[in-house]
Amino acid sequence: AYSAPPLRLKRSPLLAALSIVVVRGVLVNACFYAHARANLAPRARAAAAARLPLVVAFFSLLGVAIALMKDVPDTQGDTTFGVETYARRGGRPRVFALASGLLGGTLGAGALALGVAAARAAAPARAARGGGAAAAAARGGAADGLRAFRGALRSVRGLAEHVQRTLRGRAE
C-alpha cells in the first residue's frame, strides 16, 4: 500500500508519514503489548497497560522523524519520478534539521524518563538498606537520566553533522 498500486501512499507526504507512524508507532507496539499481555502476571499487566500510551507516543514520534528523514537523501529521485515529499517542499536542510531535532528530543526525553523510572524503582531498595532518602534516590536517577539525555543529544548531533557533510558532498 505504501508504494504499490492502487494506493501508493508515498505519493502524498502526509499519507506516507501517517502510514509509517501508524505501523511503527501504533500497530507494532499494540500487537507486541497484546502478545506480551497474554504471558504476564496480572500485576504486571496493569503496569504494562499504564505504560502503553507512553510507548506508543515515543515510537510514534520516532516514526515521524523517520518519515521526515527517509526522503532527505533522495530528493533528486523523487523529483525525477514526480513524488512529492516534505524534503522537496521544505528543502533538505530544513527538513533534516526538523527531523534530527525531533529525534534528539524524543531520544532525550526517553532517556530522561528511563532515568526517573530507574530512580523510582531503586528508591524503596535504597531506603530499605538505609542508604538515604527516596528523594536522594530520585535525584540520583534524575542525574542518570540527564547524563543519558546529554549522551543521546551528542549522538544525534554527531549523526546530524555526518548527514550534513554527506548532503554537502552530494550537492557539490
Short mmCIF file of C-alpha atoms in Angstrom, two decimals:
data_model
loop_
_atom_site.label_atom_id
_atom_site.label_comp_id
_atom_site.label_asym_id
_atom_site.label_seq_id
_atom_site.Cartn_x
_atom_site.Cartn_y
_atom_site.Cartn_z
CA ALA A 1 0.00 0.00 0.00
CA TYR A 2 2.89 2.35 0.71
CA SER A 3 4.39 2.33 -2.78
CA ALA A 4 2.34 -0.23 -4.72
CA PRO A 5 -0.80 0.48 -6.74
CA PRO A 6 -3.62 1.18 -6.24
CA LEU A 7 -2.99 3.23 -3.09
CA ARG A 8 0.66 4.33 -3.50
CA LEU A 9 0.61 6.26 -0.24
CA LYS A 10 4.14 7.53 -0.82
CA ARG A 11 2.82 9.97 -3.44
CA SER A 12 1.35 12.08 -0.62
CA PRO A 13 3.77 13.27 2.08
CA LEU A 14 1.03 13.27 4.71
CA LEU A 15 -0.29 9.79 3.87
CA ALA A 16 3.25 8.42 3.66
CA ALA A 17 4.09 9.83 7.09
CA LEU A 18 0.83 8.61 8.59
CA SER A 19 1.35 5.09 7.26
CA ILE A 20 4.81 4.96 8.85
CA VAL A 21 3.61 6.36 12.17
CA VAL A 22 0.57 4.08 12.34
CA VAL A 23 2.59 0.96 11.60
CA ARG A 24 5.76 1.70 13.59
CA GLY A 25 4.20 3.69 16.39
CA VAL A 26 0.82 2.11 16.98
CA LEU A 27 0.34 -1.28 15.34
CA VAL A 28 3.71 -2.84 16.16
CA ASN A 29 3.59 -1.73 19.79
CA ALA A 30 -0.07 -2.56 20.35
CA CYS A 31 0.41 -6.02 18.85
CA PHE A 32 3.55 -6.62 20.91
CA TYR A 33 1.68 -5.49 24.01
CA ALA A 34 -1.25 -7.82 23.23
CA HIS A 35 1.15 -10.73 22.77
CA ALA A 36 3.13 -9.97 25.94
CA ARG A 37 -0.01 -9.33 27.98
CA ALA A 38 -1.15 -12.91 27.43
CA ASN A 39 2.00 -14.09 29.21
CA LEU A 40 2.24 -11.56 32.03
CA ALA A 41 1.08 -11.92 35.60
CA PRO A 42 -1.99 -9.80 36.45
CA ARG A 43 0.02 -7.19 38.37
CA ALA A 44 2.49 -6.82 35.51
CA ARG A 45 -0.40 -6.49 33.03
CA ALA A 46 -1.70 -3.44 34.86
CA ALA A 47 1.76 -1.84 34.87
CA ALA A 48 2.24 -2.58 31.16
CA ALA A 49 -1.20 -1.22 30.30
CA ALA A 50 -0.42 2.03 32.12
CA ARG A 51 2.76 2.48 30.10
CA LEU A 52 1.40 1.52 26.67
CA PRO A 53 0.34 5.08 25.75
CA LEU A 54 3.86 6.34 26.56
CA VAL A 55 5.43 3.62 24.43
CA VAL A 56 3.07 4.38 21.55
CA ALA A 57 3.79 8.12 21.84
CA PHE A 58 7.57 7.54 21.93
CA PHE A 59 7.60 5.27 18.89
CA SER A 60 5.10 7.46 17.04
CA LEU A 61 7.43 10.44 17.44
CA LEU A 62 10.31 8.29 16.19
CA GLY A 63 8.07 7.30 13.27
CA VAL A 64 7.53 10.97 12.42
CA ALA A 65 11.30 11.55 12.48
CA ILE A 66 11.80 8.52 10.22
CA ALA A 67 9.05 9.67 7.88
CA LEU A 68 10.72 13.07 7.53
CA MET A 69 14.29 11.79 7.35
CA LYS A 70 13.75 8.97 4.84
CA ASP A 71 13.25 11.36 1.93
CA VAL A 72 16.15 13.73 2.64
CA PRO A 73 18.79 11.76 0.68
CA ASP A 74 16.53 11.03 -2.32
CA THR A 75 15.09 14.37 -3.41
CA GLN A 76 16.64 14.06 -6.87
CA GLY A 77 14.96 10.69 -7.49
CA ASP A 78 11.68 11.98 -6.07
CA THR A 79 11.85 14.97 -8.41
CA THR A 80 12.58 12.71 -11.38
CA PHE A 81 9.58 10.49 -10.62
CA GLY A 82 7.23 13.26 -9.50
CA VAL A 83 6.95 12.12 -5.88
CA GLU A 84 6.01 14.96 -3.53
CA THR A 85 7.85 14.87 -0.21
CA TYR A 86 8.39 17.28 2.65
CA ALA A 87 12.11 17.29 1.78
CA ARG A 88 11.26 18.57 -1.70
CA ARG A 89 8.74 21.11 -0.42
CA GLY A 90 10.68 22.48 2.52
CA GLY A 91 14.22 21.81 1.37
CA ARG A 92 16.58 19.12 2.58
CA PRO A 93 18.43 21.18 5.21
CA ARG A 94 15.23 22.44 6.84
CA VAL A 95 13.56 19.00 6.92
CA PHE A 96 16.76 17.39 8.15
CA ALA A 97 17.05 19.95 10.97
CA LEU A 98 13.43 19.36 11.96
CA ALA A 99 13.76 15.57 11.87
CA SER A 100 17.06 15.48 13.75
CA GLY A 101 15.70 17.88 16.38
CA LEU A 102 12.64 15.69 16.81
CA LEU A 103 14.82 12.59 17.01
CA GLY A 104 17.14 14.18 19.58
CA GLY A 105 14.26 15.48 21.67
CA THR A 106 12.44 12.15 21.60
CA LEU A 107 15.54 10.13 22.49
CA GLY A 108 16.50 12.63 25.16
CA ALA A 109 13.04 12.60 26.73
CA GLY A 110 13.07 8.80 26.64
CA ALA A 111 16.48 8.68 28.33
CA LEU A 112 15.34 11.14 30.99
CA ALA A 113 12.14 9.17 31.60
CA LEU A 114 14.13 5.95 31.97
CA GLY A 115 16.43 7.63 34.48
CA VAL A 116 13.49 8.84 36.54
CA ALA A 117 11.82 5.41 36.35
CA ALA A 118 15.06 3.76 37.47
CA ALA A 119 15.28 6.16 40.41
CA ARG A 120 11.72 5.40 41.45
CA ALA A 121 12.37 1.67 41.20
CA ALA A 122 15.59 1.96 43.22
CA ALA A 123 14.20 4.26 45.93
CA PRO A 124 12.50 1.54 48.04
CA ALA A 125 15.60 -0.67 47.90
CA ARG A 126 17.88 2.21 48.90
CA ALA A 127 15.56 3.22 51.73
CA ALA A 128 15.40 -0.39 52.97
CA ARG A 129 19.22 -0.55 53.04
CA GLY A 130 19.34 2.72 54.94
CA GLY A 131 21.24 4.24 52.05
CA GLY A 132 19.46 7.58 52.01
CA ALA A 133 16.04 9.01 51.50
CA ALA A 134 13.86 8.38 48.49
CA ALA A 135 14.49 11.99 47.44
CA ALA A 136 18.23 11.30 47.23
CA ALA A 137 17.49 8.24 45.11
CA ALA A 138 15.25 10.29 42.83
CA ARG A 139 17.99 12.92 42.46
CA GLY A 140 20.48 10.19 41.57
CA GLY A 141 18.10 8.72 38.99
CA ALA A 142 17.37 12.15 37.56
CA ALA A 143 21.11 12.78 37.27
CA ASP A 144 21.50 9.43 35.49
CA GLY A 145 18.64 10.39 33.19
CA LEU A 146 20.22 13.77 32.49
CA ARG A 147 23.55 12.10 31.64
CA ALA A 148 21.71 9.73 29.29
CA PHE A 149 19.85 12.69 27.76
CA ARG A 150 23.13 14.52 27.10
CA GLY A 151 24.61 11.35 25.60
CA ALA A 152 21.61 10.95 23.30
CA LEU A 153 21.93 14.57 22.18
CA ARG A 154 25.66 14.11 21.48
CA SER A 155 24.87 11.03 19.39
CA VAL A 156 22.16 12.82 17.42
CA ARG A 157 24.42 15.85 16.94
CA GLY A 158 27.18 13.58 15.57
CA LEU A 159 24.71 11.89 13.24
CA ALA A 160 23.41 15.28 12.10
CA GLU A 161 26.92 16.50 11.34
CA HIS A 162 27.67 13.32 9.37
CA VAL A 163 24.49 13.62 7.30
CA GLN A 164 25.08 17.32 6.67
CA ARG A 165 28.62 16.55 5.41
CA THR A 166 27.16 13.84 3.18
CA LEU A 167 24.47 16.17 1.82
CA ARG A 168 27.04 18.90 1.13
CA GLY A 169 29.19 16.35 -0.71
CA ARG A 170 26.27 15.35 -2.95
CA ALA A 171 25.36 18.96 -3.69
CA GLU A 172 28.89 19.82 -4.87
#
